[in-house]
Short mmCIF file of C-alpha atoms and ligand atoms in Angstrom, two decimals:
data_model
loop_
_atom_site.label_atom_id
_atom_site.label_comp_id
_atom_site.label_asym_id
_atom_site.label_seq_id
_atom_site.Cartn_x
_atom_site.Cartn_y
_atom_site.Cartn_z
CA MET A 12 116.02 116.87 -37.53
CA ASN A 13 112.44 116.19 -38.52
CA ASP A 14 110.96 119.60 -37.69
CA THR A 15 107.54 119.68 -36.03
CA GLY A 16 107.15 123.35 -36.95
CA SER A 17 107.09 124.42 -33.29
CA THR A 18 107.34 128.21 -33.01
CA LEU A 19 108.44 128.16 -29.36
CA THR A 20 110.60 131.23 -28.70
CA HIS A 21 111.16 131.59 -24.96
CA LEU A 22 109.80 131.07 -21.46
CA GLN A 23 108.30 133.80 -19.36
CA GLY A 24 107.69 134.09 -15.64
CA ALA A 25 103.90 134.17 -15.17
CA LEU A 26 104.29 136.57 -12.25
CA SER A 27 107.70 138.19 -12.76
CA GLY A 28 107.35 138.71 -16.52
CA LYS A 29 111.07 137.88 -16.85
CA THR A 30 112.10 135.97 -19.93
CA TYR A 31 114.34 132.90 -20.21
CA PRO A 32 115.65 130.85 -23.11
CA ALA A 33 113.47 127.87 -23.95
CA GLU A 34 116.30 125.47 -24.72
CA GLY A 35 117.43 124.97 -21.14
CA LEU A 36 115.91 122.52 -18.71
CA ILE A 37 114.13 124.71 -16.22
CA GLY A 38 111.36 124.21 -13.68
CA LEU A 39 110.04 127.20 -11.80
CA ASP A 40 110.89 130.85 -12.39
CA PRO A 41 114.26 131.37 -10.67
CA ALA A 42 113.17 134.94 -9.85
CA ASP A 43 110.21 134.05 -7.62
CA GLY A 44 109.57 130.28 -7.58
CA ARG A 45 106.35 130.75 -9.56
CA PRO A 46 105.33 129.07 -12.85
CA LEU A 47 106.96 129.70 -16.20
CA LEU A 48 104.85 129.84 -19.35
CA ALA A 49 105.92 128.99 -22.90
CA ARG A 50 105.78 131.77 -25.50
CA TYR A 51 105.59 131.31 -29.26
CA ASP A 52 106.16 133.30 -32.43
CA LEU A 53 102.45 133.59 -33.11
CA GLU A 54 103.00 135.61 -36.26
CA LYS A 55 104.99 132.75 -37.70
CA ALA A 56 102.47 130.16 -36.50
CA THR A 57 99.69 132.01 -38.35
CA ARG A 58 101.31 131.15 -41.67
CA THR A 59 100.90 127.39 -41.32
CA LEU A 60 98.33 126.82 -38.56
CA THR A 61 94.96 127.59 -40.12
CA ALA A 62 91.49 126.10 -39.76
CA ARG A 63 92.07 124.43 -43.10
CA SER A 64 95.54 123.01 -42.53
CA LEU A 65 94.45 121.68 -39.15
CA ALA A 66 91.53 119.80 -40.63
CA ALA A 67 93.81 118.18 -43.20
CA ARG A 68 96.52 117.04 -40.78
CA ARG A 69 97.31 113.41 -40.33
CA THR A 70 99.53 113.69 -37.26
CA GLY A 71 97.63 112.31 -34.34
CA GLY A 72 95.55 113.87 -31.60
CA LEU A 73 96.83 116.96 -29.83
CA TRP A 74 100.05 116.94 -31.90
CA ARG A 75 98.09 118.49 -34.77
CA TRP A 76 98.74 121.78 -32.94
CA ALA A 77 102.51 121.38 -33.35
CA GLU A 78 103.23 125.07 -34.04
CA LEU A 79 101.90 125.93 -30.60
CA LEU A 80 103.58 123.06 -28.76
CA PRO A 81 107.16 123.04 -27.49
CA VAL A 82 108.56 119.88 -29.09
CA ARG A 83 110.82 120.68 -32.05
CA ASP A 84 111.78 117.27 -33.42
CA ARG A 85 109.13 114.71 -34.34
CA SER A 86 111.38 111.90 -33.21
CA ASN A 87 110.95 113.09 -29.63
CA VAL A 88 107.15 112.99 -29.69
CA VAL A 89 105.78 110.25 -27.46
CA TYR A 90 102.30 109.61 -28.83
CA LEU A 91 99.87 107.15 -27.25
CA GLY A 92 96.65 108.51 -28.74
CA GLU A 93 96.12 111.59 -26.53
CA GLY A 94 93.83 114.42 -27.52
CA ASP A 95 90.97 114.90 -29.98
CA THR A 96 88.42 113.73 -27.44
CA PRO A 97 84.79 114.22 -28.43
CA LEU A 98 82.57 117.02 -27.22
CA LEU A 99 79.32 115.24 -26.43
CA ALA A 100 75.92 116.92 -26.37
CA GLN A 101 74.10 115.87 -23.20
CA PRO A 102 70.50 116.97 -23.78
CA ARG A 103 68.94 114.48 -21.33
CA LEU A 104 71.33 115.14 -18.47
CA GLY A 105 71.29 118.84 -19.34
CA GLU A 106 67.50 119.01 -19.21
CA ALA A 107 67.54 117.28 -15.84
CA LEU A 108 70.11 119.75 -14.50
CA GLY A 109 68.33 122.78 -15.96
CA VAL A 110 70.72 123.54 -18.85
CA PRO A 111 69.51 121.70 -21.97
CA ARG A 112 72.48 122.96 -24.02
CA LEU A 113 74.93 121.05 -21.86
CA ALA A 114 77.93 119.30 -23.42
CA THR A 115 80.71 117.29 -21.84
CA LYS A 116 84.28 117.02 -23.09
CA ALA A 117 85.01 113.31 -22.79
CA GLU A 118 88.55 113.39 -21.39
CA GLY A 119 88.27 109.89 -19.96
CA LEU A 120 88.89 108.63 -23.51
CA ASN A 121 92.53 109.72 -23.31
CA PRO A 122 95.22 107.06 -22.73
CA THR A 123 95.26 106.00 -19.04
CA GLY A 124 91.67 107.25 -18.67
CA SER A 125 92.15 110.91 -17.85
CA PHE A 126 93.31 114.21 -19.29
CA LYS A 127 96.54 113.89 -17.32
CA ALA A 128 97.74 112.12 -20.47
CA ARG A 129 97.72 115.41 -22.39
CA GLY A 130 100.03 117.17 -19.97
CA MET A 131 102.37 114.24 -19.50
CA ALA A 132 102.60 113.54 -23.25
CA VAL A 133 103.91 117.03 -23.92
CA ALA A 134 106.01 117.42 -20.75
CA VAL A 135 107.73 114.05 -21.19
CA SER A 136 108.32 114.56 -24.92
CA ARG A 137 109.85 117.99 -24.42
CA ALA A 138 111.95 116.92 -21.43
CA VAL A 139 113.29 113.97 -23.41
CA GLU A 140 114.18 116.42 -26.17
CA LEU A 141 116.15 118.40 -23.59
CA GLY A 142 118.02 115.31 -22.42
CA VAL A 143 115.99 114.06 -19.46
CA THR A 144 116.08 110.30 -18.82
CA SER A 145 114.52 110.12 -15.35
CA PHE A 146 111.27 111.65 -14.09
CA VAL A 147 109.73 112.15 -10.68
CA ALA A 148 106.31 113.54 -9.74
CA PRO A 149 103.78 113.66 -6.93
CA SER A 150 100.27 112.56 -7.84
CA ALA A 151 96.84 111.92 -6.41
CA GLY A 152 96.61 109.03 -8.86
CA ASN A 153 95.83 109.93 -12.46
CA ALA A 154 99.04 111.90 -13.08
CA ALA A 155 101.01 108.93 -11.78
CA GLY A 156 99.37 106.59 -14.27
CA ALA A 157 99.96 109.00 -17.12
CA LEU A 158 103.59 109.66 -16.22
CA ALA A 159 104.24 105.92 -15.86
CA ALA A 160 102.79 105.34 -19.34
CA TYR A 161 104.63 108.14 -21.14
CA GLY A 162 107.87 107.58 -19.25
CA ALA A 163 107.82 103.90 -20.20
CA ALA A 164 107.07 104.79 -23.83
CA ALA A 165 110.05 107.15 -23.83
CA GLY A 166 112.29 104.52 -22.23
CA SER A 167 112.82 106.71 -19.15
CA ARG A 168 112.88 105.97 -15.45
CA VAL A 169 109.81 107.09 -13.54
CA THR A 170 109.32 107.56 -9.81
CA VAL A 171 105.95 108.66 -8.45
CA LEU A 172 104.87 109.64 -4.96
CA THR A 173 101.23 109.25 -4.09
CA PRO A 174 99.29 109.54 -0.84
CA VAL A 175 99.06 106.13 0.82
CA ASP A 176 95.29 106.14 0.20
CA ALA A 177 95.63 106.57 -3.58
CA THR A 178 93.23 104.10 -5.19
CA PRO A 179 94.55 100.55 -5.71
CA ALA A 180 93.81 100.77 -9.45
CA ASN A 181 96.12 103.77 -9.75
CA GLN A 182 98.87 102.08 -7.76
CA GLN A 183 98.60 98.90 -9.80
CA GLU A 184 98.78 100.60 -13.18
CA VAL A 185 101.89 102.52 -12.14
CA LEU A 186 103.65 99.36 -10.92
CA ALA A 187 102.52 97.35 -13.94
CA MET A 188 104.15 99.89 -16.25
CA GLY A 189 107.44 99.60 -14.43
CA ALA A 190 107.53 102.88 -12.50
CA ARG A 191 108.80 103.08 -8.92
CA LEU A 192 105.98 103.97 -6.54
CA VAL A 193 106.39 105.51 -3.09
CA LEU A 194 103.34 105.76 -0.83
CA VAL A 195 103.33 108.79 1.45
CA ARG A 196 101.36 109.07 4.68
CA GLY A 197 100.19 112.56 3.85
CA LEU A 198 98.62 114.74 1.19
CA ILE A 199 99.63 115.58 -2.35
CA SER A 200 101.46 118.64 -0.99
CA ASP A 201 103.65 116.37 1.17
CA CYS A 202 104.30 114.20 -1.88
CA GLY A 203 105.33 117.35 -3.75
CA LYS A 204 107.96 118.30 -1.18
CA ILE A 205 109.47 114.82 -1.24
CA SER A 206 109.37 114.80 -5.03
CA THR A 207 111.39 118.03 -5.21
CA ALA A 208 113.91 116.76 -2.69
CA LEU A 209 114.32 113.46 -4.52
CA ALA A 210 114.74 115.20 -7.88
CA ASP A 211 117.71 117.10 -6.45
CA ARG A 212 119.25 113.95 -5.01
CA PHE A 213 119.11 111.61 -7.98
CA GLY A 214 119.05 114.02 -10.85
CA ALA A 215 115.49 113.27 -11.94
CA PHE A 216 113.33 115.93 -13.55
CA ASP A 217 110.38 117.01 -11.40
CA VAL A 218 107.17 117.18 -13.46
CA SER A 219 104.87 118.42 -10.68
CA THR A 220 101.86 120.46 -11.82
CA LEU A 221 102.99 123.89 -13.05
CA LYS A 222 106.48 123.38 -11.59
CA GLU A 223 107.73 122.93 -15.14
CA PRO A 224 106.35 124.83 -18.14
CA TYR A 225 105.08 122.09 -20.46
CA ARG A 226 102.30 120.06 -18.83
CA VAL A 227 100.14 123.15 -19.12
CA GLU A 228 101.01 123.27 -22.82
CA GLY A 229 99.60 119.78 -23.27
CA LYS A 230 96.47 120.64 -21.38
CA LYS A 231 95.84 123.89 -23.21
CA THR A 232 94.99 121.79 -26.28
CA MET A 233 91.60 121.17 -24.63
CA GLY A 234 90.88 124.83 -25.30
CA PHE A 235 92.06 124.55 -28.91
CA GLU A 236 89.87 121.52 -29.52
CA LEU A 237 86.85 123.11 -27.89
CA ALA A 238 87.07 126.07 -30.27
CA GLU A 239 87.67 123.89 -33.32
CA GLN A 240 84.89 121.43 -32.46
CA ARG A 241 82.39 124.25 -32.07
CA GLY A 242 83.26 125.91 -35.36
CA TRP A 243 85.61 128.50 -33.78
CA ARG A 244 83.03 129.78 -31.35
CA LEU A 245 83.51 129.24 -27.63
CA PRO A 246 80.67 128.27 -25.27
CA ASP A 247 79.12 130.67 -22.73
CA VAL A 248 80.45 128.81 -19.72
CA ILE A 249 83.20 126.27 -19.00
CA VAL A 250 82.90 124.31 -15.76
CA TYR A 251 86.16 122.73 -14.61
CA PRO A 252 86.93 120.64 -11.52
CA THR A 253 90.03 122.39 -10.23
CA GLY A 254 93.00 120.90 -8.43
CA GLY A 255 96.31 122.37 -9.56
CA GLY A 256 94.36 124.23 -12.24
CA THR A 257 96.56 123.26 -15.18
CA GLY A 258 93.63 122.77 -17.51
CA LEU A 259 91.94 126.02 -16.61
CA VAL A 260 95.14 128.04 -16.86
CA GLY A 261 96.05 126.22 -20.06
CA MET A 262 92.73 126.85 -21.77
CA TRP A 263 92.77 130.52 -20.78
CA LYS A 264 96.20 130.80 -22.42
CA ALA A 265 95.00 128.79 -25.44
CA PHE A 266 92.19 131.26 -26.14
CA ASP A 267 94.65 134.17 -26.31
CA GLU A 268 96.83 132.20 -28.70
CA LEU A 269 93.86 131.36 -30.92
CA GLU A 270 92.83 135.01 -30.96
CA ALA A 271 96.35 136.06 -31.97
CA LEU A 272 96.12 133.57 -34.83
CA GLY A 273 92.81 135.09 -35.92
CA LEU A 274 90.94 131.83 -35.34
CA ILE A 275 88.59 133.25 -32.69
CA GLY A 276 87.48 136.73 -31.69
CA THR A 277 87.59 138.49 -28.33
CA ASP A 278 84.62 136.64 -26.77
CA ARG A 279 85.54 134.35 -23.92
CA PRO A 280 83.57 131.82 -21.91
CA ARG A 281 83.01 132.47 -18.22
CA MET A 282 85.40 130.08 -16.50
CA VAL A 283 84.10 128.30 -13.40
CA SER A 284 86.30 126.44 -10.93
CA VAL A 285 84.64 123.67 -8.99
CA GLN A 286 86.16 122.26 -5.81
CA ALA A 287 84.92 119.99 -3.02
CA GLU A 288 83.71 121.54 0.24
CA GLY A 289 86.39 119.52 2.01
CA CYS A 290 89.17 121.19 0.01
CA ALA A 291 88.28 124.53 -1.54
CA PRO A 292 91.25 126.91 -1.33
CA ILE A 293 90.50 128.54 -4.70
CA VAL A 294 86.81 129.07 -3.88
CA ARG A 295 87.74 130.68 -0.56
CA ALA A 296 90.33 132.96 -2.13
CA PHE A 297 87.92 133.91 -4.93
CA GLU A 298 85.21 134.83 -2.44
CA ARG A 299 87.62 136.86 -0.34
CA GLY A 300 88.91 138.72 -3.37
CA GLU A 301 92.46 137.47 -2.77
CA HIS A 302 95.11 137.07 -5.45
CA PHE A 303 96.77 134.03 -3.89
CA ALA A 304 95.08 131.12 -2.12
CA GLU A 305 96.00 130.22 1.44
CA PRO A 306 96.70 126.48 1.83
CA TRP A 307 93.64 124.45 2.94
CA GLN A 308 93.97 122.58 6.23
CA ASP A 309 92.76 118.96 6.59
CA ALA A 310 91.85 118.53 2.95
CA LYS A 311 89.26 115.79 2.50
CA THR A 312 87.29 114.59 -0.53
CA ARG A 313 86.94 111.35 -2.44
CA ALA A 314 87.48 113.36 -5.61
CA SER A 315 91.22 112.83 -5.16
CA GLY A 316 92.24 114.74 -8.31
CA ILE A 317 90.93 117.95 -6.77
CA ARG A 318 92.22 117.24 -3.27
CA VAL A 319 94.95 119.84 -3.74
CA PRO A 320 95.34 122.05 -0.65
CA SER A 321 97.71 124.50 -2.28
CA ALA A 322 98.44 125.25 -5.95
CA VAL A 323 101.58 126.98 -7.18
CA GLY A 324 99.51 128.47 -10.02
CA ASP A 325 96.76 129.76 -7.68
CA PHE A 326 97.06 133.37 -8.92
CA LEU A 327 96.73 132.25 -12.54
CA ILE A 328 93.56 130.28 -11.77
CA LEU A 329 92.06 133.23 -9.88
CA GLU A 330 93.01 135.62 -12.67
CA SER A 331 91.27 133.51 -15.33
CA LEU A 332 88.11 133.25 -13.21
CA ARG A 333 87.99 137.02 -12.65
CA GLU A 334 89.02 138.17 -16.12
CA SER A 335 86.42 135.88 -17.67
CA GLY A 336 83.60 137.01 -15.38
CA GLY A 337 83.38 133.49 -14.03
CA THR A 338 83.22 132.20 -10.50
CA ALA A 339 84.20 129.40 -8.11
CA VAL A 340 81.88 126.92 -6.40
CA ALA A 341 82.33 124.26 -3.73
CA VAL A 342 80.14 121.14 -3.77
CA GLY A 343 79.42 118.64 -0.97
CA GLU A 344 80.59 115.01 -0.87
CA ASP A 345 77.05 113.63 -1.05
CA SER A 346 76.25 115.60 -4.16
CA ILE A 347 79.45 114.30 -5.82
CA SER A 348 78.51 110.71 -5.11
CA GLU A 349 74.88 111.19 -6.14
CA MET A 350 75.89 112.90 -9.37
CA GLN A 351 78.23 110.07 -10.29
CA THR A 352 75.34 107.60 -10.44
CA PHE A 353 72.80 110.12 -11.73
CA ALA A 354 74.99 111.15 -14.68
CA GLY A 355 75.66 107.52 -15.49
CA ARG A 356 71.95 106.75 -15.52
CA MET A 357 71.33 109.76 -17.76
CA GLY A 358 73.73 108.26 -20.29
CA ALA A 359 76.83 110.33 -19.61
CA GLY A 360 78.97 107.29 -18.77
CA TYR A 361 80.70 106.16 -15.58
CA MET A 362 82.62 109.27 -14.74
CA SER A 363 85.18 110.15 -12.09
CA PRO A 364 84.11 111.87 -8.87
CA GLU A 365 85.89 115.01 -10.11
CA SER A 366 83.74 115.10 -13.24
CA ALA A 367 80.67 114.48 -11.08
CA ALA A 368 81.70 117.39 -8.85
CA ALA A 369 81.77 119.68 -11.87
CA LEU A 370 78.31 118.54 -12.95
CA ALA A 371 76.99 118.88 -9.41
CA ALA A 372 77.92 122.55 -9.49
CA VAL A 373 75.56 123.29 -12.38
CA PRO A 374 72.30 123.45 -10.38
CA ALA A 375 74.03 125.70 -7.82
CA LEU A 376 75.24 128.00 -10.60
CA LEU A 377 71.70 128.24 -11.99
CA GLU A 378 70.28 128.99 -8.59
CA ARG A 379 72.83 131.73 -7.98
CA GLY A 380 72.04 133.25 -11.36
CA GLU A 381 75.61 132.67 -12.55
CA VAL A 382 74.38 130.54 -15.45
CA GLY A 383 71.22 131.00 -17.52
CA ARG A 384 68.98 128.16 -18.63
CA ASP A 385 69.57 128.87 -22.33
CA GLU A 386 73.33 129.14 -22.14
CA GLU A 387 75.79 126.73 -23.66
CA VAL A 388 77.63 125.05 -20.84
CA VAL A 389 80.63 122.76 -21.30
CA VAL A 390 81.50 120.59 -18.32
CA PHE A 391 84.86 118.84 -18.29
CA ASP A 392 84.52 115.09 -17.81
CA CYS A 393 88.15 114.71 -16.82
CA GLY A 394 88.48 111.01 -16.24
CA ILE A 395 86.83 107.61 -16.05
CA GLY A 396 85.16 106.35 -12.87
CA GLN A 397 86.63 102.84 -12.96
CA LYS A 398 89.82 103.67 -11.06
CA TYR A 399 88.01 105.03 -8.00
CA PRO A 400 86.22 103.43 -5.08
CA PRO A 401 82.56 103.08 -6.08
CA PRO A 402 79.95 105.74 -5.33
CA GLN A 403 77.73 105.18 -2.27
CA ASP A 404 74.53 103.18 -2.30
CA LEU A 405 75.08 100.96 -5.32
CA PRO A 406 72.48 98.19 -5.44
CA GLU A 407 73.52 94.69 -4.40
CA PRO A 408 73.44 92.41 -7.49
CA PRO A 409 71.84 88.96 -7.17
CA ILE A 410 74.19 85.96 -7.33
CA VAL A 411 72.84 82.90 -9.12
CA ASP A 412 74.03 79.33 -9.54
CA PRO A 413 73.51 78.12 -13.14
CA ASP A 414 72.99 74.52 -11.96
CA ASP A 415 70.32 75.43 -9.47
CA LEU A 416 68.47 78.30 -11.02
CA ASP A 417 64.86 79.31 -10.71
CA ILE A 418 64.77 81.23 -13.96
CA ASP A 419 61.20 82.41 -13.44
CA ALA A 420 62.04 83.86 -10.06
CA LEU A 421 65.11 85.57 -11.52
CA ALA A 422 63.15 86.99 -14.46
CA HIS A 423 60.53 88.25 -12.04
CA SER A 424 63.09 89.97 -9.81
CA LEU A 425 64.66 91.70 -12.83
CA ARG A 426 61.38 92.79 -14.38
C1 PLP B 18 94.04 116.08 -12.01
C2 PLP B 18 92.59 115.96 -12.15
C3 PLP B 18 91.75 117.08 -12.01
C4 PLP B 18 92.28 118.46 -11.72
O1 PLP B 18 92.94 118.98 -12.85
P1 PLP B 18 93.87 120.26 -12.75
O2 PLP B 18 94.01 120.73 -14.16
O3 PLP B 18 95.16 119.82 -12.17
O4 PLP B 18 93.19 121.25 -11.89
C5 PLP B 18 90.39 116.89 -12.19
N1 PLP B 18 89.88 115.68 -12.47
C6 PLP B 18 90.64 114.58 -12.63
C7 PLP B 18 89.99 113.27 -12.95
C8 PLP B 18 92.03 114.68 -12.47
O5 PLP B 18 92.80 113.60 -12.61
#
């Protein structure tokens, strides 16, 4: 075996606290059907994972954090370039939104164009290590693309279930990479039920969000990188468009691990969940002071990655918001669409509607006094815009015929 140096010790029920061996293939906590979290020998990790050793590592992307990842043998690592995305200062956009010290974490630069690659890279690699050869998952779109890519790279079979209205680009990439695609007339939650039932029937491993312990491990590396990129100091506020909440839960866990390693202190950012007004179960539960979120009826938003009516890790999301002194905000569909073009014009790139939703929450947070003008705010730009239907009100481009062109008229119209 070519040891990665993983210090994984066991799994622990996030709600039950019960412990389980890490070497078995296991999904949810058998005690209560809630998520399991991976635990590490942090003492041991401290010996080799230091600011210095990290900076010198040649292994790629998020795999630099091998001690705090579950894969034990390097030969099982499926690496397509995931992780180490830049943290981009956005002074112009920030000034316009009222927070000049705004930065975005450019997750669209991951393979398959979203941070779903992080979770799937680690979940697929670890599952392969434990003997899995066939995967199934429900997805709003981006997770399907990522699973198709990593499954194909691992030589595994992949089946994904997406709502019938998943964007054509997402459907095409899945099919092009050889995965089986099933379109479901329903929501992601319906896809999830079918996914679980199918997994039982044909012996595939279900990699639904937080229904197995390792996608969250991949996504927690966003928290590691954020600390490292900022010189081991976390920002004041993290704004995160929240669906299943893997990233939020993962980063919150990552900060505790970094503190145990002595890489950061006790300061934490205020974590902010952003959802769409048409599907805001976490925002509603946060406002009501509840520990679990009731499923949202008739979920609707074009930000499909956050169209998640019910999350199995709801209590973990709510815990991180409350423990951090953060909050939860819902934004309207129009503001999502407007922010997509506004952010692009301010130089932040063509971002996904989910990323735009997170940015659109910033003015509301300022107005409510939840964020101060001088604070350092990091907004997660979770994916590229190209896979989605276009935002509203794009201008109509002129069409010209090169053989019959009035160049002066054209020049004039473009002036
Ligand atoms: C999946 C997804 C989200 C939501 O991420 P979670 O960690 O599952 O809450 C946000 N934005 C995009 C682009 C996504 O694909």
